[in-house]
Short mmCIF file of C-alpha atoms in Angstrom, two decimals:
data_model
loop_
_atom_site.label_atom_id
_atom_site.label_comp_id
_atom_site.label_asym_id
_atom_site.label_seq_id
_atom_site.Cartn_x
_atom_site.Cartn_y
_atom_site.Cartn_z
CA GLY H 1 3.34 18.22 46.18
CA GLU H 2 0.83 20.17 44.65
CA SER H 3 -3.15 19.55 44.02
CA VAL H 4 -5.60 21.40 42.18
CA GLY H 5 -9.25 20.12 42.22
CA LEU H 6 -12.22 21.95 40.62
CA HIS H 7 -15.60 21.77 42.39
CA LEU H 8 -18.17 20.36 39.79
CA PRO H 9 -17.36 18.22 37.08
CA THR H 10 -20.38 19.09 35.12
CA LEU H 11 -22.03 23.12 35.31
CA SER H 12 -25.05 23.86 32.89
CA VAL H 13 -26.28 27.49 32.46
CA GLN H 14 -28.50 28.88 30.61
CA GLU H 15 -27.43 30.86 27.30
CA GLY H 16 -27.13 34.79 28.38
CA ASP H 17 -26.83 33.90 32.09
CA ASN H 18 -23.47 34.25 33.65
CA SER H 19 -21.21 31.00 35.03
CA ILE H 20 -18.82 30.30 37.78
CA ILE H 21 -16.30 27.79 37.65
CA ASN H 22 -14.25 27.37 40.58
CA CYS H 23 -11.34 25.76 41.57
CA ALA H 24 -9.16 25.21 44.59
CA TYR H 25 -5.47 24.64 45.16
CA SER H 26 -3.26 23.33 47.83
CA ASN H 27 0.14 24.71 47.55
CA SER H 28 0.35 27.65 49.67
CA ALA H 29 3.56 28.78 47.56
CA SER H 30 1.71 29.09 44.27
CA ASP H 31 1.92 32.53 42.61
CA TYR H 32 0.62 31.88 38.80
CA PHE H 33 -2.48 30.93 37.92
CA ILE H 34 -4.20 30.13 34.48
CA TRP H 35 -7.56 29.31 33.08
CA TYR H 36 -7.79 26.95 30.01
CA LYS H 37 -10.78 26.39 27.74
CA GLN H 38 -10.70 22.78 25.49
CA GLU H 39 -13.40 22.48 23.19
CA SER H 40 -14.35 18.96 21.52
CA GLY H 41 -11.50 17.64 19.86
CA LYS H 42 -9.28 20.29 20.39
CA GLY H 43 -6.08 21.36 22.61
CA PRO H 44 -6.34 23.52 25.94
CA GLN H 45 -6.41 27.25 24.91
CA PHE H 46 -5.24 30.09 27.42
CA ILE H 47 -8.02 32.10 28.76
CA ILE H 48 -6.58 34.23 31.21
CA ASP H 49 -3.95 34.24 33.67
CA ILE H 50 -3.64 36.51 37.53
CA ARG H 51 -0.87 36.17 39.77
CA SER H 52 -0.73 35.70 43.48
CA ASN H 53 -0.50 39.47 43.73
CA MET H 54 -3.56 40.01 42.39
CA ASP H 55 -6.99 39.75 43.87
CA LYS H 56 -8.92 40.16 40.75
CA ARG H 57 -8.17 40.17 36.83
CA GLN H 58 -10.88 40.71 34.05
CA GLY H 59 -10.26 40.04 30.46
CA GLN H 60 -13.10 40.29 27.39
CA ARG H 61 -16.29 38.59 29.46
CA VAL H 62 -14.23 36.80 31.76
CA THR H 63 -13.33 37.27 34.89
CA VAL H 64 -11.40 35.45 37.66
CA LEU H 65 -11.00 36.09 40.73
CA LEU H 66 -8.22 34.68 43.58
CA ASN H 67 -8.30 34.39 47.02
CA LYS H 68 -5.43 33.46 48.51
CA THR H 69 -6.59 32.69 52.03
CA VAL H 70 -8.38 29.96 51.37
CA LYS H 71 -6.64 29.05 48.03
CA HIS H 72 -9.52 29.29 45.82
CA LEU H 73 -9.90 30.33 42.36
CA SER H 74 -12.89 31.41 40.05
CA LEU H 75 -13.76 31.93 36.81
CA GLN H 76 -16.69 34.21 35.64
CA ILE H 77 -18.17 34.14 31.91
CA ALA H 78 -20.95 36.73 31.26
CA ALA H 79 -23.47 36.49 29.12
CA THR H 80 -22.60 33.17 28.12
CA GLN H 81 -22.99 31.93 24.66
CA PRO H 82 -22.95 28.71 23.13
CA GLY H 83 -19.22 28.95 21.85
CA ASP H 84 -18.36 28.77 25.45
CA SER H 85 -19.78 25.41 25.78
CA ALA H 86 -16.23 23.44 27.10
CA VAL H 87 -14.37 21.76 29.70
CA TYR H 88 -12.43 24.52 31.97
CA PHE H 89 -9.23 23.64 33.51
CA CYS H 90 -7.29 25.85 35.85
CA ALA H 91 -3.99 25.37 36.49
CA ALA H 92 -1.62 26.14 39.35
CA PHE H 93 2.30 27.30 38.85
CA SER H 94 4.72 26.22 41.74
CA PRO H 95 7.91 28.00 42.17
CA TYR H 96 10.74 25.94 41.39
CA SER H 97 14.32 26.49 40.26
CA GLY H 98 13.60 25.08 36.99
CA GLY H 99 11.05 26.93 35.77
CA GLY H 100 8.92 26.18 32.55
CA ALA H 101 5.26 25.03 32.17
CA ASP H 102 6.32 22.08 33.84
CA GLY H 103 5.64 23.86 37.31
CA LEU H 104 1.81 23.38 36.44
CA THR H 105 -0.34 21.41 38.13
CA PHE H 106 -3.70 20.76 36.37
CA GLY H 107 -7.16 20.57 37.72
CA LYS H 108 -9.62 17.95 35.97
CA GLY H 109 -12.06 20.27 34.38
CA THR H 110 -15.44 21.35 34.46
CA HIS H 111 -17.67 20.76 30.97
CA LEU H 112 -19.61 23.94 30.76
CA ILE H 113 -22.70 23.27 28.89
CA ILE H 114 -25.02 26.09 27.50
CA GLN H 115 -28.43 25.90 27.46
CA PRO H 116 -30.65 27.55 24.67
CA GLU A 1 -4.41 28.27 16.44
CA THR A 2 -1.90 27.77 19.20
CA GLY A 3 1.17 27.57 17.19
CA VAL A 4 1.76 24.31 17.71
CA THR A 5 0.94 21.36 15.73
CA GLN A 6 0.74 18.10 16.03
CA THR A 7 0.40 14.85 13.42
CA PRO A 8 -1.29 12.78 13.54
CA ARG A 9 -4.73 14.04 15.14
CA HIS A 10 -5.64 10.04 15.49
CA LEU A 11 -4.13 6.99 15.35
CA VAL A 12 -4.96 3.42 15.47
CA MET A 13 -2.48 1.29 16.39
CA GLY A 14 -2.40 -2.61 17.40
CA MET A 15 -0.69 -3.81 20.21
CA THR A 16 2.57 -5.32 18.53
CA ASN A 17 2.84 -1.98 15.91
CA LYS A 18 5.41 0.68 16.42
CA LYS A 19 4.35 4.32 15.61
CA SER A 20 5.59 7.85 15.97
CA LEU A 21 3.64 11.26 17.17
CA LYS A 22 4.89 14.38 16.18
CA CYS A 23 4.58 18.03 17.51
CA GLU A 24 6.29 20.80 15.81
CA GLN A 25 6.56 25.03 17.03
CA HIS A 26 7.48 27.92 15.60
CA LEU A 27 6.77 30.06 18.69
CA GLY A 28 10.49 30.45 19.38
CA HIS A 29 10.51 28.58 22.69
CA ASN A 30 12.56 26.36 24.47
CA ALA A 31 10.98 23.97 26.09
CA MET A 32 8.49 21.59 24.82
CA TYR A 33 6.41 18.60 26.73
CA TRP A 34 4.49 15.83 26.14
CA TYR A 35 1.37 15.25 28.32
CA LYS A 36 -1.48 12.13 28.65
CA GLN A 37 -5.16 13.33 28.84
CA SER A 38 -7.25 10.50 30.15
CA ALA A 39 -11.23 10.50 30.52
CA LYS A 40 -11.87 12.14 34.12
CA LYS A 41 -8.18 12.39 34.67
CA PRO A 42 -6.07 15.85 34.95
CA LEU A 43 -3.18 16.41 32.45
CA GLU A 44 -0.51 13.93 33.08
CA LEU A 45 2.57 15.78 31.98
CA MET A 46 5.33 12.83 30.49
CA PHE A 47 8.33 14.22 29.66
CA VAL A 48 9.92 17.67 29.14
CA TYR A 49 12.62 18.97 27.10
CA ASN A 50 14.71 22.17 27.77
CA PHE A 51 16.80 23.12 24.80
CA LYS A 52 16.71 19.66 23.76
CA GLU A 53 17.64 18.12 26.50
CA GLN A 54 15.45 15.80 28.53
CA THR A 55 14.74 17.36 32.31
CA GLU A 56 11.87 15.21 33.69
CA ASN A 57 10.18 11.94 33.10
CA ASN A 58 7.86 11.26 35.22
CA SER A 59 8.04 7.43 35.68
CA VAL A 60 6.30 6.89 32.29
CA PRO A 61 7.08 3.42 31.05
CA SER A 62 9.79 2.64 28.36
CA ARG A 63 7.07 1.79 25.78
CA PHE A 64 6.99 5.90 25.33
CA SER A 65 10.45 6.93 24.06
CA PRO A 66 10.67 10.65 23.47
CA GLU A 67 12.78 12.66 20.77
CA CYS A 68 13.67 16.19 20.41
CA PRO A 69 16.29 16.63 17.71
CA ASN A 70 15.98 20.55 18.24
CA SER A 71 13.88 22.89 20.15
CA SER A 72 11.18 23.35 17.23
CA HIS A 73 10.52 19.71 17.04
CA LEU A 74 9.62 16.83 19.37
CA PHE A 75 8.53 13.19 18.69
CA LEU A 76 7.05 10.67 21.01
CA HIS A 77 8.02 7.13 19.40
CA LEU A 78 5.12 4.10 20.40
CA HIS A 79 6.09 0.13 20.70
CA THR A 80 3.98 -2.65 22.02
CA LEU A 81 1.70 -0.46 23.62
CA GLN A 82 -1.54 -1.91 25.93
CA PRO A 83 -5.03 -0.62 25.49
CA GLU A 84 -4.85 1.46 28.56
CA ASP A 85 -2.48 4.08 26.96
CA SER A 86 -5.52 4.70 24.68
CA ALA A 87 -5.65 8.57 25.36
CA LEU A 88 -5.34 12.08 23.95
CA TYR A 89 -1.74 12.95 23.97
CA LEU A 90 -0.96 17.05 23.72
CA CYS A 91 2.22 18.40 23.21
CA ALA A 92 3.06 22.23 24.82
CA SER A 93 5.64 24.37 24.67
CA SER A 94 6.52 27.65 26.23
CA LYS A 95 9.49 29.79 27.32
CA GLN A 96 11.67 28.90 29.80
CA GLY A 97 11.47 30.79 32.79
CA SER A 98 8.72 31.47 35.87
CA ASP A 99 5.20 32.04 35.49
CA THR A 100 5.17 30.46 31.95
CA GLU A 101 2.17 29.80 30.26
CA ALA A 102 1.92 26.57 27.98
CA PHE A 103 0.81 26.74 24.28
CA PHE A 104 -0.77 23.54 23.91
CA GLY A 105 -1.66 21.54 20.41
CA GLN A 106 -4.50 20.12 18.79
CA GLY A 107 -3.85 16.82 19.94
CA THR A 108 -3.41 13.03 18.69
CA ARG A 109 -6.04 10.65 19.65
CA LEU A 110 -4.50 7.46 19.67
CA THR A 111 -6.69 4.03 20.37
CA VAL A 112 -4.72 0.77 20.74
CA VAL A 113 -6.88 -2.16 20.43
#
């Protein structure tokens, strides 16, 4: 089965700096990946996704990089702001006959702390 | 707001109580899910409903009983829970199909005393 892991449980960065959160997955058949942000007291919210036919995708202040060779995923947040403080999860989707989000396997999460 | 609403937001219950968690979505999604989120652990998928039919039960104890009366509503009935069941319970919904993003509710913070 799939397993998904984040490299660091906590990451502390200065406000205004760039941050990088890393994630590794185990199933080479995984073909779709999502980053979620979870603020304190809230459910996870979608940030950005990437399919396996891409190696980079950019959003507003966020970039996701995918390296399928080493099964590694990263989320880059540019010019971090206090509102970026949250737990960030990666999720990997492994194809199976049923379809649906139950094909997602989640990592444990990295708690991003923004220091003033 | 993600379009998925969970009530209550917080619940404290004794081990002999019976309570229910409610989830509602009006996103037109046809799949709904219950997840358990415990401290320092990945999200654990508990139940999956596709078109109101339960398609997955990940070895969840029978003290958790899901109900899906229609594709917009999902319940989790709780009875005789244990303190180790204290966690954040998240409901999610998605469109059926591949490469599907899950939309999560805010969760119910459950404490069993």
